[in-house]
XYZ file of C-alpha atoms in Angstrom:
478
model
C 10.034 3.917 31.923
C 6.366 4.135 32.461
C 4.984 6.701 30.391
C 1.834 8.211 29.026
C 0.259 10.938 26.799
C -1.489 13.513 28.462
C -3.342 16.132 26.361
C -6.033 17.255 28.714
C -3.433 18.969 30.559
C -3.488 22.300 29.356
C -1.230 24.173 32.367
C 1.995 25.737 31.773
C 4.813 24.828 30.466
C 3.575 24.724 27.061
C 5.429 24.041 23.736
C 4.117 24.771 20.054
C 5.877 24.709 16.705
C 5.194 27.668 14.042
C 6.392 26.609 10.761
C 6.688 29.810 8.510
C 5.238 28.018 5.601
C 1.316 28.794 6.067
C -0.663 26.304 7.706
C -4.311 25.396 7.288
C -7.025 23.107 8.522
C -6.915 20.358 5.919
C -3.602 21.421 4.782
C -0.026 20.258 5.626
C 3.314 22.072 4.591
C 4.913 20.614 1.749
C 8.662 19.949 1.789
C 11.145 18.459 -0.630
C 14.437 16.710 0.399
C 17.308 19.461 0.432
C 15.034 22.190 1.933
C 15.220 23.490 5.161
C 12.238 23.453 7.223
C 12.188 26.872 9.361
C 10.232 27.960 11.965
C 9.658 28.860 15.489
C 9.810 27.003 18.737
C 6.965 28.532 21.219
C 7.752 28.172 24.864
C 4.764 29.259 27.254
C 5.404 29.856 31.117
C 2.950 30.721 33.669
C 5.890 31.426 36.184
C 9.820 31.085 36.024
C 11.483 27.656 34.767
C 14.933 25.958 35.009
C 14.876 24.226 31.425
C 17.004 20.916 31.482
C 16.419 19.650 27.665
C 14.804 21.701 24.620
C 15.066 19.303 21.333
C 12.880 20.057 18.290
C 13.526 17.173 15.554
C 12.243 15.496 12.243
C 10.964 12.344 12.480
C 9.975 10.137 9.944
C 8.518 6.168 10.145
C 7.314 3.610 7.250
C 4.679 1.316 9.028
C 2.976 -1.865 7.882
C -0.082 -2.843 9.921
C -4.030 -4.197 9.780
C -6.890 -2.284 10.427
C -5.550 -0.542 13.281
C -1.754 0.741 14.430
C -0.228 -2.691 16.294
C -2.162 -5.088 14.766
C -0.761 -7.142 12.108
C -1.443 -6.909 8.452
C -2.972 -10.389 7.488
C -4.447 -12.286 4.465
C -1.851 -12.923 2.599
C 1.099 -15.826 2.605
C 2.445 -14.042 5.517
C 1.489 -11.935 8.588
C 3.482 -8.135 8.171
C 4.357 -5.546 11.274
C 6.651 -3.305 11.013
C 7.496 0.221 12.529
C 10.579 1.226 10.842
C 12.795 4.547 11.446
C 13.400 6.562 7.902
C 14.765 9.994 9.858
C 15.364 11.309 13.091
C 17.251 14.045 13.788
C 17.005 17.685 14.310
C 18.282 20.372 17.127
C 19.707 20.196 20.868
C 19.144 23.778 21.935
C 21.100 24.815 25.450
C 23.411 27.319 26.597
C 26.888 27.612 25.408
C 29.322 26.281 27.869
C 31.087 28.418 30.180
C 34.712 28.772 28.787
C 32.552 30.551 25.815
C 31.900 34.173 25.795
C 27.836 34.888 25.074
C 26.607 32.336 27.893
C 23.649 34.082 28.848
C 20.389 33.971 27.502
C 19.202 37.106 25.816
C 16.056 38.173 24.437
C 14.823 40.693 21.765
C 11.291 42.429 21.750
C 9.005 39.319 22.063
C 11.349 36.913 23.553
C 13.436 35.373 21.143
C 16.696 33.224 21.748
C 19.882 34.261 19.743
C 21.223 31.872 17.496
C 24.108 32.482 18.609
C 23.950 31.035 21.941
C 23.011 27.840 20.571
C 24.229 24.704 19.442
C 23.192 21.987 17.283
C 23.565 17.623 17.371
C 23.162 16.062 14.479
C 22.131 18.880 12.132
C 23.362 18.339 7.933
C 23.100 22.063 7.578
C 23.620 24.084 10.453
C 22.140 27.485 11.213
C 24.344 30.187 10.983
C 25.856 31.491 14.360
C 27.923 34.521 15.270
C 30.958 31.638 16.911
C 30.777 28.000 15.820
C 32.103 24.938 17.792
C 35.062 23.406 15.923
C 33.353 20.421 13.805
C 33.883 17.070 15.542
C 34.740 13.662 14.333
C 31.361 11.502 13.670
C 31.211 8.929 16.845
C 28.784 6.546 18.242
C 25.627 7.490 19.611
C 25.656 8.153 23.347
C 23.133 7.242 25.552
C 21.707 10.239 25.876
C 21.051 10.571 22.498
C 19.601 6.952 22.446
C 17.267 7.479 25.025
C 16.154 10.895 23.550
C 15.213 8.858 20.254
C 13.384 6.448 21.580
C 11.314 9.237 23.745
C 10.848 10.705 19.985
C 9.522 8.132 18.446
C 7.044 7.175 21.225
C 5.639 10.721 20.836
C 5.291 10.499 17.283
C 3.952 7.015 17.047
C 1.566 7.123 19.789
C 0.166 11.369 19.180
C -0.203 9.796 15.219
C -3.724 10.706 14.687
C -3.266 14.224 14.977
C -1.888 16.747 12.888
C -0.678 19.108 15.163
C -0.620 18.494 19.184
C 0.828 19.553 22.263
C 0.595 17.908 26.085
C 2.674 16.486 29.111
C 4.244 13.572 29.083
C 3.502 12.054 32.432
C 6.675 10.385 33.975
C 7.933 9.782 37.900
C 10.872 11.134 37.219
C 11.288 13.414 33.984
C 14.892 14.656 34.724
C 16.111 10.973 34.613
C 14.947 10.576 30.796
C 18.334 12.499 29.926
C 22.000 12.745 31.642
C 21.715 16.544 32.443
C 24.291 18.565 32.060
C 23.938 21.697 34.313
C 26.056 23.641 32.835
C 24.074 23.776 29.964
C 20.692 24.596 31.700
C 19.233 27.687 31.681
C 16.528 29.514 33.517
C 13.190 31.272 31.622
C 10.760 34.287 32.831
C 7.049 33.796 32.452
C 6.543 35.090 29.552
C 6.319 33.759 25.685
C 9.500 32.759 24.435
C 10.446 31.638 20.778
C 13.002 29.975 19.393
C 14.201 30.390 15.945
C 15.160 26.842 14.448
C 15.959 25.471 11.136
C 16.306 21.867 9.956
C 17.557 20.416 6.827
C 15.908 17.711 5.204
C 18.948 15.675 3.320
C 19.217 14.061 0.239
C 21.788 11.765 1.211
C 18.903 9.288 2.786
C 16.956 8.606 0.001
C 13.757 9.563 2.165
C 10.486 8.708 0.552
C 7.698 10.778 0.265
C 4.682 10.983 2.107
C 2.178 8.344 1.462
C -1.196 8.371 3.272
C -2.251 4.486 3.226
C -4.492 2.995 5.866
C -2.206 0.257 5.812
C 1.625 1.380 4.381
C 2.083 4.833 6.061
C 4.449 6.915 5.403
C 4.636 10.306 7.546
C 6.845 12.773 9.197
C 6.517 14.815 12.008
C 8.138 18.016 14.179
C 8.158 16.792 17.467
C 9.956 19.103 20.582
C 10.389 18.445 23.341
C 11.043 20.013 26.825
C 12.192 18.591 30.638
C 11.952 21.698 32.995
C 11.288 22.354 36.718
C 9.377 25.275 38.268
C 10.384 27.277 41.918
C 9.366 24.435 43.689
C 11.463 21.678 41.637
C 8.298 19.874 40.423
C 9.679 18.581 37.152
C 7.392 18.369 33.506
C 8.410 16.536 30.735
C 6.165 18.634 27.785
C 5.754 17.792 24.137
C 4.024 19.240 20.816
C 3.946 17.992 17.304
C 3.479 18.946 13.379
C 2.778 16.724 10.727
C 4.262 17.460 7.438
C 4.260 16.658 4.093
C 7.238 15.464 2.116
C 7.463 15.442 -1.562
C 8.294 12.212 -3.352
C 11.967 12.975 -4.589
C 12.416 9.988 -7.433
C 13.221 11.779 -10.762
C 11.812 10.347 -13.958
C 14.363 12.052 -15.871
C 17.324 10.278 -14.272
C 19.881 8.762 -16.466
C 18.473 4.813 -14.566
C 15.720 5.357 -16.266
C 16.007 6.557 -19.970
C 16.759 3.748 -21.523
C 14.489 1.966 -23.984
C 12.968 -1.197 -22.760
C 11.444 -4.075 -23.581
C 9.165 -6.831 -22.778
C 10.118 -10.629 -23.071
C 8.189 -11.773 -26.541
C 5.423 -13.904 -25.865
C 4.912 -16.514 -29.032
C 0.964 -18.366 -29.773
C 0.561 -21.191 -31.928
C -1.364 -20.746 -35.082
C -2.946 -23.844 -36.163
C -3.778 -23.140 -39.684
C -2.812 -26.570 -41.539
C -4.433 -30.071 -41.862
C -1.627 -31.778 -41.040
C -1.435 -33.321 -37.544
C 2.396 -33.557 -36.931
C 2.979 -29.850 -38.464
C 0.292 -28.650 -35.843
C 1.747 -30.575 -33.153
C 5.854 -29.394 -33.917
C 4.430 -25.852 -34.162
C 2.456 -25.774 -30.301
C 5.904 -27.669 -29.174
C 7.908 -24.864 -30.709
C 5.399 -21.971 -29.851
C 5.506 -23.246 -26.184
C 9.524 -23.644 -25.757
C 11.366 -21.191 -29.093
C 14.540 -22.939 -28.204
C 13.742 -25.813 -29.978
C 13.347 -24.217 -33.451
C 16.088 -24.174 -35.534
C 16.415 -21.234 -38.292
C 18.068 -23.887 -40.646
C 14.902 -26.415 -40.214
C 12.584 -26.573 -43.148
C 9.854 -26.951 -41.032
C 7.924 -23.788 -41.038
C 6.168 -22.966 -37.602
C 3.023 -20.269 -37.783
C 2.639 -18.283 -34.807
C 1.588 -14.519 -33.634
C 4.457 -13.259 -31.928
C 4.177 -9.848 -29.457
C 5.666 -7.539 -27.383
C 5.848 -4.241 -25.543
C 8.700 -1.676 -25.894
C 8.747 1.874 -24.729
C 11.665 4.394 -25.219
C 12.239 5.378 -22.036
C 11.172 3.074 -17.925
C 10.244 6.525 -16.380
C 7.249 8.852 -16.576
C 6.053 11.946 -14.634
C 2.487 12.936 -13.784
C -0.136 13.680 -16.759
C 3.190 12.757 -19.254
C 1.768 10.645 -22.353
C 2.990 6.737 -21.987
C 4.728 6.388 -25.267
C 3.807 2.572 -25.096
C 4.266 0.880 -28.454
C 2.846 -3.147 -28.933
C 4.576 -5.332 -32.308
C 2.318 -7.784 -33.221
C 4.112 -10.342 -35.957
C 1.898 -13.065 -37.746
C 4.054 -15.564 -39.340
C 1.189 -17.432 -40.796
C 0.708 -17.227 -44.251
C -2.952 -18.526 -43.853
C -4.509 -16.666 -41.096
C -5.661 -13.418 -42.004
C -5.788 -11.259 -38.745
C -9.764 -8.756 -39.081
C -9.184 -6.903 -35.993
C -7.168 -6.561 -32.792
C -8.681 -5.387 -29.429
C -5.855 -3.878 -27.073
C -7.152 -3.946 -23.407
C -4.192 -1.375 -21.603
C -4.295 -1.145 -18.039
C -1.767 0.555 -15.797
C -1.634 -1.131 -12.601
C -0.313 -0.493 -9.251
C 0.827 -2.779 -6.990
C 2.485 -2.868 -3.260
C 5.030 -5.505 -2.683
C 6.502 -6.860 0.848
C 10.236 -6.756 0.334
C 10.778 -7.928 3.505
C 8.406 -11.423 3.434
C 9.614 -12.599 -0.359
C 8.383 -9.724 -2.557
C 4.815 -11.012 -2.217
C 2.308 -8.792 -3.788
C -0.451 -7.527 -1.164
C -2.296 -4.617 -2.924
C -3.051 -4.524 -6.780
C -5.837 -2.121 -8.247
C -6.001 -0.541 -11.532
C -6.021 3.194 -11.826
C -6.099 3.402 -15.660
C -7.638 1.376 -18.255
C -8.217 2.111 -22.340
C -9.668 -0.277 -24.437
C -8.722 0.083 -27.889
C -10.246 -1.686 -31.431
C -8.529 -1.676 -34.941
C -9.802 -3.400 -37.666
C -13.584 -4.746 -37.360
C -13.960 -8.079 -36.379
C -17.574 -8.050 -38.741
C -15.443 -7.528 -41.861
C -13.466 -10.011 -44.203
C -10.857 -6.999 -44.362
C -7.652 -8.007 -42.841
C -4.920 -5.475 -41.495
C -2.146 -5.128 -43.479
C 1.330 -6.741 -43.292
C 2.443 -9.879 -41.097
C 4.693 -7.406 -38.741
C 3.060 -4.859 -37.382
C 3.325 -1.513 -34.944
C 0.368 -0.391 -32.092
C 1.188 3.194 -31.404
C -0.772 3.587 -28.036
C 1.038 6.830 -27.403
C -2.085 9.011 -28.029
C -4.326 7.391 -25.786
C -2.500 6.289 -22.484
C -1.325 9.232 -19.974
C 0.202 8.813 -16.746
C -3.048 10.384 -14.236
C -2.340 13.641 -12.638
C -3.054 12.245 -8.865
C -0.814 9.191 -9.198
C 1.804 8.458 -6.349
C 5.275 8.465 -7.291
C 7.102 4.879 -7.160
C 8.563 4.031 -4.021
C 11.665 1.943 -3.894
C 12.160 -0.604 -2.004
C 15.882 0.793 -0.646
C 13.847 4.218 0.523
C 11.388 2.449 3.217
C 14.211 0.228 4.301
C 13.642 -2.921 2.453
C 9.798 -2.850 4.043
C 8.182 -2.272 0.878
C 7.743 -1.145 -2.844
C 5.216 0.675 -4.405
C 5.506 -0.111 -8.413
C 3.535 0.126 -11.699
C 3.217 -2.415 -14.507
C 2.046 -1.634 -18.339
C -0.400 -4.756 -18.321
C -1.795 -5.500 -21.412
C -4.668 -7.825 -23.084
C -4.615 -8.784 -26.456
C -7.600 -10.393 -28.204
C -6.890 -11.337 -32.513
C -9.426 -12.170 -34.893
C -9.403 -13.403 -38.104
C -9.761 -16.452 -40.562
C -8.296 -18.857 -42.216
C -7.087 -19.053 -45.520
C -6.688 -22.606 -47.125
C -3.947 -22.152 -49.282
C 0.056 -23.575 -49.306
C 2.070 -23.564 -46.283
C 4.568 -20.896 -47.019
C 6.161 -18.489 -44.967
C 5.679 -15.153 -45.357
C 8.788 -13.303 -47.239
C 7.755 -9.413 -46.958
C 8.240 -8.695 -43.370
C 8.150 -4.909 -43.270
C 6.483 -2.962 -40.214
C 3.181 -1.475 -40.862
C 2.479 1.286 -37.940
C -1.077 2.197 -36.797
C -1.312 4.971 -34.658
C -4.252 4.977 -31.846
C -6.640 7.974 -31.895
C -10.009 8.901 -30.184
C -11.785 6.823 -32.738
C -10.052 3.181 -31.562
C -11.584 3.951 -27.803
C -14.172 1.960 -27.386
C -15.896 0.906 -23.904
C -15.535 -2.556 -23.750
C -14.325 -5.528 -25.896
C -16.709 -6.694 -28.046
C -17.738 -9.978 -28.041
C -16.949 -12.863 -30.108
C -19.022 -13.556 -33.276
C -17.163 -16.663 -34.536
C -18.229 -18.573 -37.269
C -16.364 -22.282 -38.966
C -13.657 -19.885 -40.616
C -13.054 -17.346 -37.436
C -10.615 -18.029 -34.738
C -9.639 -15.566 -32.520
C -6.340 -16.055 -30.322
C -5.758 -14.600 -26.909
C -2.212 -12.717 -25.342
C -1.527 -10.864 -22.519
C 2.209 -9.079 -22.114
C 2.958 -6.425 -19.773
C 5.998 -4.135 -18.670
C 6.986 -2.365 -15.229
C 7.450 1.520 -15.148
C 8.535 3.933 -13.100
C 6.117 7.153 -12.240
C 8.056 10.011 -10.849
C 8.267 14.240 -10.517
């Protein structure tokens, strides 16, 4: 099939989709999964047509691609290209067959096909008609049905720049893009005619939302189309197109996602003794925890952290209820002040080349101080709770998560909690004793622990300062 988009042809037949949501400009209708997208099918005729095929669908694609549409995606371990299906499916309209009553076409005011002469392929929820044909065992895809899928999704993928278009698709022979069954055909006055459809959007295909990327696109479409042939049998193959929006679906309240969770504890060596070997056991134990033993005598200092949060899942402008334990086993190092550098990062992995990571930015970052590093004041108590609930919120214009099972295994779009930890304090020569009173002491971030960047270090013979960085995934979601 040698084929072509034509827009500059502007001559009858025409086809244009009316969505009754309003459409703007710079705006796109906005659809969630389990709505029905409604609308009209425009049919314009200069003069009297025989239609063979009238299909208005959805059709949605995940893409993965370089600067432009074809090209690969490179810079990274591997090469990506891909042009993957998510949904496509929507309406077959033709006449009823003959052994049903109601197989003419009639019109009322304004042209407007009855409902109830039509018939729908592959429709979830199907519009309501005045007789219905007896529901049919799910079977293969024929051909036809193939064929008209693959004409789809050449529309759609090569008309992509556009938000709404209409045009000809130039072919030698139009009628041979579908097995035509006459019966079915009808003929059409010159006049306007529209066609009420509607299309459900289903939940069962955990469709992803819309995500405008230059390089990860997600979109869908309305694309109809129309084979026909005028008095003198010269046959047009015609097309238009709608983009639409679809709403990310992923809940953050579901019951995957509201349980508490934790980060793996991340353990740093204190070296706050003169003797050698004692240094030496505690980096060895500090590096690999399985080798202490909780009957040895041997006591090993270290500053021990992690992150937990009470629930994986947040929703747009919720407060991250992020929560850091800092424990300081050391009887001799007195911990001055703790700088808390939280970032919430997003980052797009290929799921189908290894899970490598191609895109990481930051769209949040707080930097928080308690204590003051200038003072020989030391926080209270050797365990100790960060409550960084005040200060971190999810922003309002952050994209939902996108699972890797919703694009097909092409890609995921996921967040991390990724946090810095810099400790300062001294050392206190006195007897190597661990520390018996272990109780939590909480601190609670306000306004007042903001600050706009980490200060620097001011260390001294008696100042160390020890570095950590632990982090957590999350899910964002509606």
């Amino acid at each position: 099939m040698s084929d072509c988009l034509d827009e500059s042809i502007l001559s009858s037949p025409r086809l244009n989709i009316l969505l009754d949501l309003p459409v703007h400009d710079e705006y796109q209708p906005i659809y969630w999964p389990g709505q029905s997208i409604n609308g009209r099918l425009q049919v314009q005729l200069d003069s009297p047509a025989k239609v063979f095929h009238l299909r208005i669908a959805l059709y949605g694609s995940v893409q993965v691609h370089g600067k432009e549409p074809g090209s690969p995606l490179n810079g990274g371990l591997f090469d990506y290209q891909k042009n993957v299906k998510l949904i496509n499916r929507g309406i077959h309209i033709m006449k009823r067959s003959e052994k049903k009553q109601g197989d003419h076409i009639s019109f009322e005011g304004i042209p407007d096909f009855r409902q109830s002469i039509m018939s729908e392929e592959k429709n979830e929820s199907p519009i309501p008609c005045e007789e219905q044909d007896q529901p049919k065992k799910k079977k293969g895809k024929s051909e036809q049905e193939k064929q008209t899928e693959r004409l789809i999704k050449l529309i759609a993928d090569t008309d992509r720049d556009h938000d709404r278009s209409h045009g000809i698709l130039t072919s030698n022979n139009p009628s041979q893009e579908f097995i035509v069954d006459k019966s079915r055909t009808f003929d059409l006055d010159a006049a306007t005619h529209n066609v009420r459809f509607s299309i459900h959007i289903p939940t069962s295909k955990n469709l992803p939302g819309t995500f405008d990327h230059p390089h990860y696109p997600i979109a869908y479409r309305l694309v109809a189309i129309m084979t026909c042939s005028d008095l003198e049998k010269n046959e047009t193959l015609c097309y238009s197109i709608a983009k639409l929006r679809l709403e990310h679906s992923l809940s953050a309240r579901s019951a995957e996602f509201c349980s508490h969770i934790q980060s793996p504890q991340t353990s740093i060596f204190v070296a706050d003794s003169s003797n050698v070997l004692r240094n030496v056991y505690g980096f060895l134990v500090a590096r690999s925890p399985s080798l202490l033993n909780s009957s040895s005598e041997i006591f090993c200092p270290q500053l021990q952290g992690y992150l937990e949060l009470p629930t994986q899942a947040f929703a747009r402008s919720e407060q991250i209820q992020l929560k850091l334990v800092l424990i300081n086993t050391s009887c001799n190092f007195a911990i001055s002040a703790i700088t808390i550098k939280a970032e919430l990062v997003q980052k797009i992995l290929m799921t189908c080349g290894f899970g490598e990571v191609t895109e990481h930015k930051v769209i949040m970052q707080r930097n928080i101080m308690f204590g003051n590093p200038q003072e020989s004041i030391a926080l209270g108590g050797p365990h100790m709770c960060f409550d960084l609930s005040a200060l971190l919120q999810v922003p309002d214009d952050c994209i939902s998560s996108i699972l890797s099972e919703s694009t097909r295994d092409v890609f995921s779009l996921e967040y991390d909690i990724a946090t810095t930890l810099e400790i300062e304090g001294w050392i206190n020569k006195k007897k190597d004793t661990a520390k018996k009173d272990m109780s939590q002491m909480v601190y609670h971030a306000h306004e007042e622990n903001l600050i706009d960047t980490p200060p620097k270090n001011t260390q001294n013979k008696i100042h160390k300062t020890y570095s950590m960085e632990l982090s957590l995934p999350i899910v964002i979601g509606n």
